[in-house]
Tab-separated table of C-alpha atoms in Angstrom:
chain	number	residue	atom	x	y	z
O	1	ALA	CA	106.284	89.712	81.007
O	2	GLN	CA	106.525	89.827	84.533
O	3	SER	CA	105.710	88.126	87.801
O	4	VAL	CA	105.024	88.411	91.226
O	5	SER	CA	105.410	85.817	93.478
O	6	GLN	CA	104.570	86.179	97.308
O	7	HIS	CA	106.537	83.432	99.608
O	8	ASN	CA	103.349	82.977	101.885
O	9	HIS	CA	100.078	81.760	101.478
O	10	HIS	CA	98.623	82.561	104.606
O	11	VAL	CA	100.020	83.817	108.034
O	12	ILE	CA	98.212	83.620	111.117
O	13	LEU	CA	99.419	86.117	114.042
O	14	SER	CA	98.455	87.338	117.205
O	15	GLU	CA	98.236	90.772	117.885
O	16	ALA	CA	100.203	93.509	118.302
O	17	ALA	CA	103.423	90.865	116.901
O	18	SER	CA	105.848	92.140	113.972
O	19	LEU	CA	104.411	91.530	110.087
O	20	GLU	CA	106.407	91.239	106.824
O	21	LEU	CA	105.384	89.389	104.052
O	22	GLY	CA	107.333	88.814	100.853
O	23	CYS	CA	107.036	89.914	97.720
O	24	ASN	CA	109.561	89.054	94.112
O	25	TYR	CA	109.315	90.047	91.251
O	26	SER	CA	110.657	89.454	88.248
O	27	TYR	CA	111.240	92.209	85.119
O	28	GLY	CA	115.295	94.719	84.603
O	29	GLY	CA	113.569	96.928	84.510
O	30	THR	CA	111.375	99.895	85.325
O	31	VAL	CA	109.448	99.031	87.800
O	32	ASN	CA	106.266	100.384	89.408
O	33	LEU	CA	105.101	98.569	93.032
O	34	PHE	CA	101.963	98.208	95.441
O	35	TRP	CA	100.474	96.679	98.788
O	36	TYR	CA	96.899	96.380	97.393
O	37	VAL	CA	94.448	94.944	100.703
O	38	GLN	CA	90.806	93.041	100.374
O	39	TYR	CA	88.801	93.110	103.219
O	40	PRO	CA	86.654	90.555	104.022
O	41	GLY	CA	83.276	91.955	101.966
O	42	GLN	CA	84.957	94.347	100.081
O	43	HIS	CA	86.920	95.602	97.434
O	44	LEU	CA	90.533	95.909	96.740
O	45	GLN	CA	92.651	99.271	98.607
O	46	LEU	CA	95.824	100.285	98.285
O	47	LEU	CA	98.176	100.259	100.956
O	48	LEU	CA	100.885	101.695	98.899
O	49	LYS	CA	102.972	102.305	95.914
O	50	TYR	CA	106.245	103.303	94.610
O	51	PHE	CA	107.526	104.205	91.558
O	52	SER	CA	110.803	106.862	92.431
O	53	GLY	CA	112.714	108.546	95.029
O	54	ASP	CA	112.868	107.314	99.177
O	55	PRO	CA	113.218	102.267	98.757
O	56	LEU	CA	111.268	102.596	102.002
O	57	VAL	CA	107.609	103.564	101.581
O	58	LYS	CA	105.115	104.291	104.263
O	59	GLY	CA	101.545	103.925	103.482
O	60	ILE	CA	97.877	103.745	105.666
O	61	LYS	CA	97.662	102.249	108.808
O	62	GLY	CA	100.752	101.896	109.908
O	63	PHE	CA	102.334	99.924	106.752
O	64	GLU	CA	105.736	100.302	104.688
O	65	ALA	CA	106.994	98.271	102.587
O	66	GLU	CA	110.969	98.557	101.485
O	67	PHE	CA	112.168	98.668	97.752
O	68	ILE	CA	115.610	96.753	96.933
O	69	LYS	CA	116.092	96.914	93.602
O	70	SER	CA	119.301	94.545	93.803
O	71	LYS	CA	116.798	91.594	95.770
O	72	PHE	CA	113.954	92.687	93.210
O	73	SER	CA	111.338	92.460	96.264
O	74	PHE	CA	109.352	94.438	97.941
O	75	ASN	CA	108.664	93.300	100.686
O	76	LEU	CA	105.487	95.063	103.337
O	77	ARG	CA	105.559	95.158	106.930
O	78	LYS	CA	103.786	96.523	110.316
O	79	PRO	CA	105.639	96.839	113.737
O	80	SER	CA	101.917	95.467	115.520
O	81	VAL	CA	99.107	94.520	113.690
O	82	GLN	CA	96.203	94.699	114.897
O	83	TRP	CA	92.698	91.821	115.547
O	84	SER	CA	91.380	94.264	111.890
O	85	ASP	CA	94.502	93.664	110.411
O	86	THR	CA	92.597	90.551	109.447
O	87	ALA	CA	92.422	90.209	105.670
O	88	GLU	CA	93.890	88.844	101.953
O	89	TYR	CA	97.200	91.336	100.924
O	90	PHE	CA	98.105	91.107	97.244
O	91	CYS	CA	101.511	92.565	95.781
O	92	ALA	CA	100.643	94.126	91.844
O	93	VAL	CA	103.731	95.099	89.845
O	94	ASN	CA	103.394	97.246	86.494
O	95	ALA	CA	106.588	97.408	84.181
O	96	PHE	CA	107.798	99.920	81.534
O	97	PRO	CA	106.480	99.859	78.831
O	98	ASN	CA	102.990	98.727	79.846
O	99	ASP	CA	103.010	100.892	82.814
O	100	TYR	CA	99.292	100.499	82.125
O	101	LYS	CA	98.957	96.889	82.923
O	102	LEU	CA	98.923	95.473	86.626
O	103	SER	CA	100.643	91.780	87.706
O	104	PHE	CA	99.239	90.623	90.233
O	105	GLY	CA	100.736	88.085	93.333
O	106	ALA	CA	98.703	84.763	94.306
O	107	GLY	CA	98.062	87.255	97.390
O	108	THR	CA	98.510	86.238	101.540
O	109	THR	CA	96.163	85.580	104.082
O	110	VAL	CA	96.275	87.268	106.687
O	111	THR	CA	94.724	86.008	110.529
O	112	VAL	CA	95.343	88.126	113.565
O	113	ARG	CA	94.311	86.231	116.737
O	114	ALA	CA	92.926	88.830	119.194
J	1	GLY	CA	84.224	107.665	98.593
J	2	ALA	CA	83.508	104.801	95.718
J	3	VAL	CA	84.876	105.624	92.939
J	4	VAL	CA	84.489	102.962	91.157
J	5	SER	CA	81.254	102.128	90.640
J	6	GLN	CA	80.403	97.719	89.696
J	7	HIS	CA	77.141	96.689	89.181
J	8	PRO	CA	75.130	93.829	89.496
J	9	SER	CA	77.884	92.722	92.438
J	10	TRP	CA	75.915	89.269	92.484
J	11	VAL	CA	74.139	87.645	89.133
J	12	ILE	CA	73.191	84.210	89.172
J	13	CYS	CA	71.381	83.076	85.822
J	14	LYS	CA	71.051	79.528	83.593
J	15	SER	CA	73.687	78.647	81.146
J	16	GLY	CA	73.351	79.567	77.396
J	17	THR	CA	72.394	82.778	79.339
J	18	SER	CA	74.036	86.741	78.634
J	19	VAL	CA	75.121	88.542	81.187
J	20	LYS	CA	75.944	91.950	81.161
J	21	ILE	CA	78.030	93.717	84.045
J	22	GLU	CA	79.026	97.628	83.913
J	23	CYS	CA	81.900	99.378	85.973
J	24	ARG	CA	81.166	103.580	85.910
J	25	SER	CA	84.268	105.630	87.137
J	26	LEU	CA	82.407	108.214	89.975
J	27	ASP	CA	84.779	110.924	90.345
J	28	PHE	CA	86.976	111.144	86.810
J	29	GLN	CA	86.974	110.701	83.711
J	30	ALA	CA	88.732	107.112	82.446
J	31	THR	CA	89.934	106.400	78.977
J	32	THR	CA	91.489	103.238	80.549
J	33	MET	CA	90.057	100.817	82.541
J	34	PHE	CA	91.013	97.460	82.890
J	35	TRP	CA	89.156	93.535	83.227
J	36	TYR	CA	90.070	91.600	86.083
J	37	ARG	CA	88.396	88.214	87.063
J	38	GLN	CA	89.133	86.345	90.469
J	39	PHE	CA	88.542	82.595	91.098
J	40	PRO	CA	88.733	81.205	94.757
J	41	LYS	CA	91.553	81.717	96.468
J	42	GLN	CA	93.456	82.960	93.341
J	43	SER	CA	95.417	86.419	92.751
J	44	LEU	CA	93.127	88.808	90.021
J	45	MET	CA	93.283	87.876	86.251
J	46	LEU	CA	93.621	90.558	83.654
J	47	MET	CA	91.569	89.652	81.280
J	48	ALA	CA	91.612	92.681	79.181
J	49	THR	CA	92.015	96.594	78.597
J	50	SER	CA	89.190	98.281	78.203
J	51	ASN	CA	90.230	101.534	75.588
J	52	GLU	CA	87.390	104.582	74.856
J	53	GLY	CA	86.241	104.647	71.686
J	54	SER	CA	88.389	101.549	70.735
J	55	LYS	CA	88.707	98.150	70.460
J	56	ALA	CA	89.775	96.734	73.261
J	57	THR	CA	92.628	94.937	74.304
J	58	TYR	CA	93.306	90.990	74.792
J	59	GLU	CA	95.406	89.094	77.858
J	60	GLN	CA	96.760	86.012	76.204
J	61	GLY	CA	93.756	83.388	76.187
J	62	VAL	CA	91.075	85.351	76.744
J	63	GLU	CA	88.262	84.472	74.161
J	64	LYS	CA	87.088	88.192	72.951
J	65	ASP	CA	83.563	86.462	71.249
J	66	LYS	CA	83.315	85.025	74.836
J	67	PHE	CA	83.195	88.841	76.460
J	68	LEU	CA	82.682	90.934	75.276
J	69	ILE	CA	83.396	94.714	76.398
J	70	ASN	CA	82.542	97.971	75.047
J	71	HIS	CA	83.500	101.326	77.073
J	72	ALA	CA	81.580	104.111	75.280
J	73	SER	CA	82.008	106.354	77.242
J	74	LEU	CA	84.246	108.275	79.682
J	75	THR	CA	82.801	107.149	82.637
J	76	LEU	CA	81.144	103.476	81.787
J	77	SER	CA	83.168	100.622	80.579
J	78	THR	CA	80.721	97.168	80.414
J	79	LEU	CA	81.170	93.563	80.510
J	80	THR	CA	78.926	91.137	78.534
J	81	VAL	CA	79.780	87.360	79.033
J	82	THR	CA	77.850	85.689	75.260
J	83	SER	CA	76.055	82.828	76.465
J	84	ALA	CA	78.188	82.000	79.350
J	85	HIS	CA	78.157	78.336	80.901
J	86	PRO	CA	79.502	76.908	84.295
J	87	GLU	CA	83.197	77.092	84.130
J	88	ASP	CA	82.363	81.084	83.590
J	89	SER	CA	81.684	81.461	86.909
J	90	SER	CA	83.997	83.803	89.415
J	91	PHE	CA	84.179	87.248	91.266
J	92	TYR	CA	84.714	89.896	87.689
J	93	ILE	CA	86.598	93.398	89.310
J	94	CYS	CA	86.991	95.904	87.315
J	95	SER	CA	89.731	99.003	87.821
J	96	VAL	CA	90.278	102.351	86.425
J	97	ARG	CA	92.996	104.210	86.250
J	98	GLY	CA	93.310	107.955	85.866
J	99	ASP	CA	96.201	109.909	84.572
J	100	ARG	CA	99.693	107.780	83.880
J	101	ASN	CA	101.389	106.861	86.807
J	102	GLN	CA	98.787	106.699	89.285
J	103	PRO	CA	97.415	103.796	90.934
J	104	GLN	CA	94.098	101.471	90.022
J	105	HIS	CA	90.588	101.922	92.439
J	106	PHE	CA	88.654	98.459	91.611
J	107	GLY	CA	85.771	98.272	91.509
J	108	ASP	CA	83.965	95.946	93.936
J	109	GLY	CA	83.075	93.215	92.300
J	110	THR	CA	80.351	90.843	90.728
J	111	ARG	CA	80.110	87.981	91.303
J	112	LEU	CA	78.545	85.818	88.444
J	113	SER	CA	76.965	81.751	89.457
J	114	ILE	CA	75.798	80.162	86.285
J	115	LEU	CA	73.505	77.295	86.783
């Protein structure tokens, strides 16, 4: 079974700072990769996804992620964060043939100070 | 707008009570729905996959008789926590997936507190 590792438990940064959240997975086969965000009091929302093609994926709200197959990584980035980016971020993977099952990382809490 | 509706959002009940949580797909017919459990400060853990018209598929370690899942229609799956105890207190979240290779859409979750 695949597992997902998020390196940072809690990240605190100031507005306009750059953000990078690490995500590694353990599975040697074909994977689909996702980043979800959970704002305080809200449900999980999809930020971006990678299925195939260009390994640099652009999502909503200025986020992007890069799939590096050789490193089994799918790190999330944003060049300049805003206070409204304060949220919990989850990396998730599903792997063929069980491509309907998502495995989540432990999540990273991001706190952006105004 | 919301794709998935989950009800109730919060329930508090006594130990030994059975609690039913509903998950509705609003925008499309979902042959597959998923039930997750999230403990405080932890990630979502898949409990079971709900299959319309057939038995649910449970993850290892999840008690089938404890967490009853019914997926009677293409838009509704229910999770019943039977004879709930304080250790069942958690945040339960459902999700739906449309076609293959589509991302899952999540409900708002149900906070279950057993006294």
